[in-house]
XYZ file of C-alpha atoms in Angstrom:
494
model
C 35.488 -28.843 9.424
C 31.967 -27.681 10.271
C 30.578 -29.024 7.005
C 31.195 -32.599 8.155
C 29.023 -32.231 11.259
C 25.815 -34.202 11.597
C 22.463 -32.460 11.339
C 19.668 -33.307 13.813
C 18.405 -35.771 11.177
C 21.780 -37.464 10.825
C 22.493 -36.146 7.307
C 26.247 -35.996 6.681
C 26.206 -34.213 3.314
C 24.323 -31.135 2.118
C 21.730 -31.283 -0.631
C 23.060 -31.545 -4.158
C 23.987 -28.155 -5.607
C 23.748 -26.470 -2.219
C 26.407 -24.909 0.002
C 28.470 -27.331 2.086
C 28.840 -25.000 5.074
C 27.116 -26.194 8.257
C 25.448 -23.303 10.076
C 25.966 -24.181 13.727
C 23.360 -21.721 15.015
C 20.628 -23.190 12.799
C 21.857 -26.778 13.049
C 21.648 -27.262 9.297
C 23.628 -26.714 6.105
C 23.477 -23.412 4.298
C 20.858 -23.651 1.556
C 22.400 -21.201 -0.916
C 22.964 -22.490 -4.449
C 26.663 -22.846 -5.347
C 28.413 -22.185 -8.641
C 29.395 -25.102 -10.845
C 32.369 -26.970 -9.387
C 32.185 -25.150 -6.030
C 31.426 -26.524 -2.574
C 30.514 -23.267 -0.879
C 28.389 -20.249 -1.668
C 29.945 -16.810 -1.939
C 29.355 -15.947 1.709
C 31.017 -19.121 2.991
C 33.726 -19.485 0.394
C 36.303 -18.632 3.061
C 35.574 -21.989 4.696
C 37.030 -23.788 1.687
C 40.772 -24.376 1.777
C 41.149 -23.893 -1.967
C 39.407 -20.523 -1.805
C 41.471 -19.136 1.089
C 43.887 -17.444 -1.289
C 41.119 -15.117 -2.461
C 40.181 -12.444 0.044
C 36.584 -11.465 0.693
C 35.761 -7.955 1.848
C 32.619 -6.112 2.931
C 30.696 -4.555 0.086
C 31.189 -0.756 0.329
C 27.572 -0.204 -0.767
C 26.076 -2.543 1.802
C 28.241 -4.080 4.561
C 25.629 -6.769 5.150
C 27.242 -8.882 2.457
C 30.765 -9.629 1.218
C 32.476 -9.860 -2.148
C 35.804 -11.109 -3.525
C 38.258 -8.228 -3.472
C 39.511 -9.018 -6.976
C 35.921 -8.880 -8.304
C 34.813 -5.726 -6.516
C 34.647 -3.524 -9.622
C 32.388 -6.010 -11.414
C 30.213 -6.485 -8.323
C 29.633 -2.748 -7.847
C 28.084 -2.541 -11.313
C 25.369 -5.057 -10.465
C 25.034 -4.866 -6.669
C 21.386 -4.512 -5.609
C 22.422 -1.763 -3.212
C 23.906 0.456 -5.924
C 22.344 3.838 -6.474
C 19.775 3.512 -9.206
C 18.711 6.234 -11.632
C 16.120 8.517 -10.035
C 12.650 8.472 -11.635
C 11.142 11.686 -12.987
C 8.853 11.967 -9.966
C 11.858 12.133 -7.603
C 12.670 15.750 -6.715
C 15.024 16.148 -3.774
C 13.283 17.499 -0.627
C 10.298 18.842 -2.576
C 7.952 18.152 0.353
C 10.429 18.772 3.174
C 9.556 22.374 3.972
C 11.972 25.237 4.509
C 15.032 24.540 6.599
C 15.756 27.272 9.141
C 18.514 25.988 11.382
C 18.666 29.316 13.282
C 15.369 28.497 14.980
C 16.611 25.309 16.640
C 19.536 25.268 19.091
C 22.326 22.801 18.363
C 21.474 20.726 21.423
C 18.195 20.459 23.251
C 18.302 18.708 26.609
C 15.865 15.839 27.182
C 12.737 16.521 29.193
C 14.130 14.478 32.058
C 16.961 17.039 32.388
C 14.598 20.002 32.734
C 14.052 21.464 36.168
C 10.615 21.262 37.745
C 10.173 24.997 37.149
C 11.079 24.709 33.453
C 8.661 21.831 32.997
C 5.889 23.735 34.763
C 6.476 26.731 32.470
C 6.212 24.486 29.420
C 2.930 23.035 30.650
C 1.568 26.546 31.322
C 2.464 27.511 27.753
C 0.730 24.418 26.464
C -2.464 25.062 28.406
C -2.580 28.718 27.377
C -2.070 27.833 23.705
C -4.804 25.188 23.935
C -7.461 27.482 25.398
C -10.629 27.324 23.334
C -9.760 24.066 21.583
C -12.412 21.387 21.565
C -10.669 18.606 23.460
C -13.517 16.121 22.916
C -13.502 14.793 19.375
C -16.536 13.296 17.716
C -16.790 9.500 17.613
C -16.893 8.359 14.006
C -16.383 4.629 14.481
C -17.732 2.970 11.361
C -17.500 -0.235 9.372
C -18.042 -1.421 5.826
C -19.719 -4.542 4.404
C -16.657 -5.255 2.256
C -14.874 -6.457 5.412
C -17.805 -8.327 6.931
C -16.488 -11.820 6.185
C -12.921 -10.951 7.145
C -14.025 -9.404 10.444
C -15.986 -12.521 11.347
C -13.294 -15.003 10.358
C -12.672 -17.209 13.425
C -9.057 -17.710 12.331
C -8.194 -14.095 13.131
C -5.868 -13.465 16.028
C -6.136 -10.371 18.212
C -3.675 -8.393 16.103
C -5.367 -9.223 12.787
C -8.794 -8.401 14.233
C -7.604 -4.990 15.447
C -6.192 -4.055 12.059
C -9.344 -5.201 10.268
C -11.509 -3.062 12.567
C -9.377 -0.029 11.811
C -9.400 -0.675 8.071
C -13.174 -1.175 8.138
C -13.702 2.126 9.957
C -11.374 4.038 7.624
C -13.213 2.552 4.641
C -16.566 3.471 6.199
C -15.367 7.043 6.692
C -14.145 7.229 3.084
C -17.599 6.173 1.900
C -19.326 8.552 4.313
C -17.390 11.439 2.731
C -18.594 10.307 -0.721
C -15.026 9.608 -1.798
C -15.620 5.945 -2.586
C -16.519 6.060 -6.256
C -15.330 5.610 -9.845
C -12.946 7.750 -11.902
C -10.421 8.643 -9.245
C -6.976 7.708 -8.015
C -6.352 6.560 -4.448
C -2.844 7.351 -3.217
C -1.945 5.297 -0.144
C 0.985 6.776 1.770
C 3.062 4.337 3.772
C 1.239 1.517 2.046
C 3.195 -1.377 3.564
C 1.511 -4.502 2.248
C -1.177 -2.405 0.580
C -4.100 -3.768 2.587
C -5.992 -0.486 2.901
C -5.988 -0.063 -0.889
C -6.939 -3.730 -1.168
C -10.139 -3.187 0.804
C -10.963 0.006 -1.085
C -10.678 -1.982 -4.307
C -12.900 -4.740 -2.915
C -15.508 -2.163 -1.866
C -15.513 -0.521 -5.303
C -16.223 -3.834 -7.046
C -16.324 -3.085 -10.788
C -16.278 0.710 -10.649
C -14.608 2.042 -13.786
C -11.319 3.898 -14.065
C -10.044 3.377 -10.533
C -6.308 3.674 -9.988
C -4.194 2.974 -6.928
C -0.744 4.391 -6.230
C 0.955 2.750 -3.253
C 3.833 4.774 -1.828
C 6.373 2.943 0.339
C 10.087 3.537 0.614
C 11.202 0.047 1.595
C 10.804 -3.270 -0.132
C 7.795 -5.015 1.399
C 7.151 -8.728 1.644
C 3.735 -10.377 1.262
C 2.261 -7.478 -0.717
C -1.407 -7.890 -1.594
C -1.570 -5.405 -4.472
C 0.067 -7.896 -6.823
C -2.965 -10.183 -6.480
C -5.385 -7.716 -8.072
C -6.173 -8.435 -11.684
C -9.457 -6.556 -12.230
C -9.593 -4.900 -15.630
C -11.015 -1.666 -14.202
C -8.376 -1.233 -11.472
C -4.732 -0.331 -11.929
C -2.209 -0.754 -9.095
C 1.167 0.963 -9.193
C 3.695 0.738 -6.360
C 6.291 3.491 -5.927
C 9.360 2.757 -3.830
C 10.216 6.308 -2.798
C 10.483 8.526 0.261
C 7.449 10.840 0.518
C 9.849 13.712 1.141
C 10.980 13.549 -2.494
C 7.716 12.530 -4.210
C 6.304 14.823 -6.909
C 2.897 13.401 -7.797
C 2.342 15.457 -10.943
C 5.419 13.814 -12.483
C 3.892 10.336 -12.233
C 2.953 9.232 -15.780
C -0.315 7.639 -14.666
C -1.543 10.864 -13.055
C -0.319 13.180 -15.788
C -2.021 11.010 -18.414
C -5.359 10.213 -16.767
C -5.674 13.422 -14.708
C -8.045 11.831 -12.215
C -8.840 13.508 -8.881
C -6.762 12.108 -6.027
C -7.945 10.714 -2.705
C -5.063 10.570 -0.220
C -5.350 7.746 2.326
C -3.105 6.246 4.982
C -2.920 4.073 8.109
C -1.039 5.047 10.244
C 0.671 8.217 9.046
C 3.086 8.837 11.854
C 4.476 12.187 12.853
C 5.791 14.155 9.919
C 8.391 12.937 7.658
C 10.428 10.465 5.718
C 10.121 6.707 5.767
C 13.764 6.640 6.895
C 12.986 6.108 10.568
C 12.408 2.612 11.918
C 10.631 2.652 15.261
C 9.927 -0.526 17.187
C 10.515 -2.572 14.044
C 7.998 -0.599 11.975
C 8.612 1.812 9.164
C 7.418 5.281 10.040
C 5.646 7.369 7.457
C 4.790 10.904 8.432
C 1.603 12.875 7.909
C 3.012 16.349 7.311
C 4.993 15.322 4.238
C 1.940 13.554 2.841
C -0.202 16.677 3.358
C 2.359 18.919 1.696
C 2.784 16.405 -1.125
C -0.968 16.509 -1.816
C -2.046 20.113 -1.292
C 1.123 22.027 -2.171
C 3.249 20.017 -4.563
C 0.371 18.424 -6.491
C -2.783 20.527 -6.107
C -1.038 23.894 -6.426
C 0.818 22.739 -9.531
C -2.373 21.514 -11.207
C -4.195 24.766 -10.464
C -1.307 26.836 -11.833
C -1.519 24.948 -15.129
C -5.309 25.391 -15.124
C -5.786 21.868 -16.381
C -9.201 20.357 -17.020
C -8.781 16.671 -16.179
C -10.615 13.738 -17.631
C -12.994 13.459 -14.672
C -14.423 16.928 -15.329
C -14.706 16.372 -19.079
C -16.556 13.103 -18.524
C -18.929 14.848 -16.114
C -19.671 17.587 -18.642
C -19.839 15.410 -21.739
C -21.959 12.483 -20.472
C -24.817 11.456 -22.696
C -28.298 11.072 -21.286
C -27.923 7.313 -21.501
C -24.731 7.404 -19.411
C -26.378 9.613 -16.800
C -29.319 7.210 -16.505
C -26.935 4.256 -16.215
C -24.959 5.954 -13.444
C -28.144 6.887 -11.639
C -29.338 3.277 -11.693
C -25.976 2.113 -10.343
C -26.068 4.732 -7.606
C -22.742 6.185 -8.706
C -23.851 9.611 -9.898
C -23.498 11.120 -6.426
C -19.897 9.942 -6.289
C -18.737 11.967 -9.288
C -17.342 15.296 -8.093
C -19.607 18.149 -9.179
C -16.583 20.379 -9.530
C -13.229 18.851 -10.222
C -10.358 19.414 -7.837
C -6.873 17.888 -8.016
C -7.313 16.465 -4.490
C -10.853 15.199 -3.936
C -10.242 14.307 -0.293
C -7.850 13.196 2.431
C -8.468 10.418 4.969
C -5.472 9.477 7.100
C -5.131 7.872 10.520
C -2.596 9.863 12.544
C 0.123 8.463 14.746
C 3.451 9.096 16.486
C 3.388 12.810 17.181
C 6.553 12.298 19.220
C 8.433 11.662 15.956
C 7.470 15.040 14.467
C 10.082 17.415 13.108
C 9.846 21.210 13.091
C 11.198 21.561 9.560
C 8.558 19.292 8.060
C 5.650 20.382 10.257
C 2.919 22.142 8.236
C 1.512 24.046 11.233
C 4.504 26.285 11.931
C 2.515 29.434 11.089
C -0.161 28.416 13.600
C 2.450 27.860 16.328
C 4.095 31.205 15.664
C 0.712 32.973 15.859
C 0.382 31.522 19.386
C 3.794 32.879 20.347
C 5.384 29.421 20.158
C 8.525 28.395 18.329
C 10.763 25.483 17.419
C 11.915 24.792 20.976
C 8.353 24.706 22.325
C 7.355 22.412 19.478
C 10.249 20.082 20.256
C 9.184 19.612 23.860
C 5.475 19.371 23.044
C 6.076 16.621 20.513
C 8.210 14.754 23.051
C 5.532 15.175 25.728
C 2.878 13.887 23.302
C 4.203 10.366 23.930
C 2.733 10.588 27.442
C -0.714 10.064 25.898
C 0.140 6.504 24.889
C 3.195 5.607 26.961
C 2.321 7.136 30.326
C 2.501 4.757 33.274
C 1.453 5.592 36.790
C 4.100 5.140 39.465
C 2.086 2.916 41.678
C 3.568 0.059 43.640
C 1.638 -2.423 41.536
C 2.907 -1.012 38.268
C 6.454 -0.860 39.551
C 6.308 -4.574 40.294
C 4.818 -5.349 36.878
C 6.806 -2.911 34.742
C 9.260 -5.467 33.401
C 6.423 -7.843 32.516
C 4.571 -5.082 30.660
C 7.645 -4.210 28.656
C 8.118 -7.840 27.657
C 4.471 -8.019 26.593
C 4.907 -4.892 24.455
C 7.965 -6.351 22.762
C 6.277 -9.679 22.072
C 3.037 -8.190 20.753
C 3.863 -8.375 17.066
C 1.616 -6.500 14.662
C 1.789 -5.886 10.946
C 1.740 -2.112 11.255
C 2.763 0.531 13.738
C -0.138 1.618 15.941
C 0.598 2.799 19.417
C 3.546 5.102 19.213
C 6.213 2.489 19.800
C 5.807 2.538 23.586
C 9.232 2.183 25.099
C 10.924 3.553 28.167
C 13.138 6.416 27.038
C 14.854 9.308 28.725
C 11.760 11.427 28.078
C 9.245 8.870 29.333
C 6.990 9.698 32.274
C 8.863 7.277 34.528
C 12.017 9.400 34.297
C 10.332 12.744 35.058
C 9.873 14.713 38.277
C 7.068 13.264 40.359
C 4.923 16.381 40.794
C 2.538 15.153 38.042
C 0.304 12.138 38.455
C 0.051 9.519 35.732
C -3.414 10.737 34.751
C -2.201 14.342 34.497
C 0.672 13.286 32.257
C -1.739 11.375 30.043
C -3.979 14.460 29.680
C -0.969 16.656 28.869
C 0.131 14.144 26.227
C -3.312 14.259 24.585
C -3.257 18.056 24.712
C 0.113 18.096 22.920
C -1.270 15.816 20.208
C -4.358 17.976 19.817
C -2.303 21.177 19.511
C -0.024 19.635 16.876
C -3.033 18.335 14.947
C -4.715 21.727 15.204
C -1.778 23.189 13.281
C -2.558 20.705 10.510
C -6.221 21.713 10.597
C -5.334 25.406 10.188
C -2.910 24.567 7.376
C -5.588 22.670 5.446
C -8.111 25.474 5.979
C -5.654 27.967 4.505
C -5.205 25.678 1.518
C -8.941 25.634 0.728
C -10.054 22.476 2.556
C -12.637 21.739 5.218
C -10.763 19.452 7.630
C -11.902 17.551 10.710
C -10.517 15.330 13.447
C -12.502 12.429 14.867
C -12.047 9.180 16.736
C -12.337 6.378 14.208
C -11.711 3.387 16.460
C -11.945 2.422 20.105
C -8.795 3.046 22.193
C -8.873 -0.641 23.145
C -8.277 -1.378 19.457
C -5.578 1.267 19.022
C -4.386 4.054 21.286
C -3.621 6.020 18.112
C -7.271 6.381 17.193
C -7.578 9.833 15.585
C -8.540 10.199 11.925
C -7.832 13.357 9.924
C -10.241 13.995 7.059
C -10.428 16.888 4.626
C -12.575 17.820 1.628
C -12.248 20.774 -0.738
C -14.403 23.696 0.396
C -16.828 23.397 -2.517
C -17.634 19.783 -1.556
C -20.038 18.707 1.160
C -17.609 18.606 4.047
C -17.510 17.129 7.519
C -17.876 19.416 10.478
C -14.642 21.311 10.986
C -12.887 20.618 14.241
C -12.616 23.582 16.596
């Protein structure tokens, strides 16, 4: 039997209390702990002759593991994959937007199946709709002293250095917008390991009453938020899809009533964390925007609540005011309270957008565009980051480039998951050059983002788009910021 095989170190028997099944692929024994009197763990019990009479079947809740058929009922009651009770802040599809299936045909052909004339007509529509838009965004590449040591750590690899530069610039932009201060709650969408919130917390030092809510659908390894033990900071991680998140039902927010600062890196496309792209979890910007300015802000304004932050501002004693002035924090207290004090999110993956969730539908319709146009524009947006010129040199190196892309591991999703798909530039008619396709891709991104700008303006915000990092650091280098209209706001993008 396999369990009697020798390991590379010559060990005949497994460790005491461990499974006796030899995993041929790993050239070692299984390391799972076994029950008293058993030789094999549950997964490998079939390898034991005395256990053969008991049949193991796939778990109906999660086929990645098995269970004894005669113990299925008991297993289903405690299986980690069982449906758990929904928290109060879970409201089905609250941020999803209206579903109008009549707008979208049942089947849309890929771009590669369009005729040259159809593709030309789409591009004409795009250029007409984009007339008057400012295609050159302002450079707002910043840094922050909180990351100085980390940025200059010689142990950093290329990937770590790139992420640190992006985090430093996002943090610098948060401070530049006067959002980096005490008595507020930072909500990080698509938090992953929670590193962006980590650096915000480091930058705030001992600022009082600072809360962090980290939203991430999947279980994440190597989280950094669990390491924070400062008495003035509270970290809470919510494992939930943004599509179903109702912020005003979160006990921490309903109790403290602090103004929210929404942050994220990278907030891809539109929607739920359900999609895995290139090994990374995708979190979409449109659901986060709707979660903040519709679900939360609108609800707070309807109730006409006066949160703690405003009461503290109005009720401060002269001594407190002088103390805040000495600490340089007075300017960071909102003069007029708003449920959402600001939004700072790095955008990404426009090619993963979805018409239902998109917040700029009204803007598109005003331009004479609809769901079908949006579908093709969001697909064409991938040309901005995945476009490759059909030169002889690139043709010879294409396989090497793809291998490099696959092997370039990074902790977060940055560059749109560049992969050769049916809609990629390499599979399209050759009447466009690589540079033209790249410009069209950027134009699609800009038009989609402009819909978000118009949406935020209608909701009482002063939004802006800017480049926050060099394209050599990340091809997805656009930052969306927004402040309430009564605040000092960045220059609104055209």
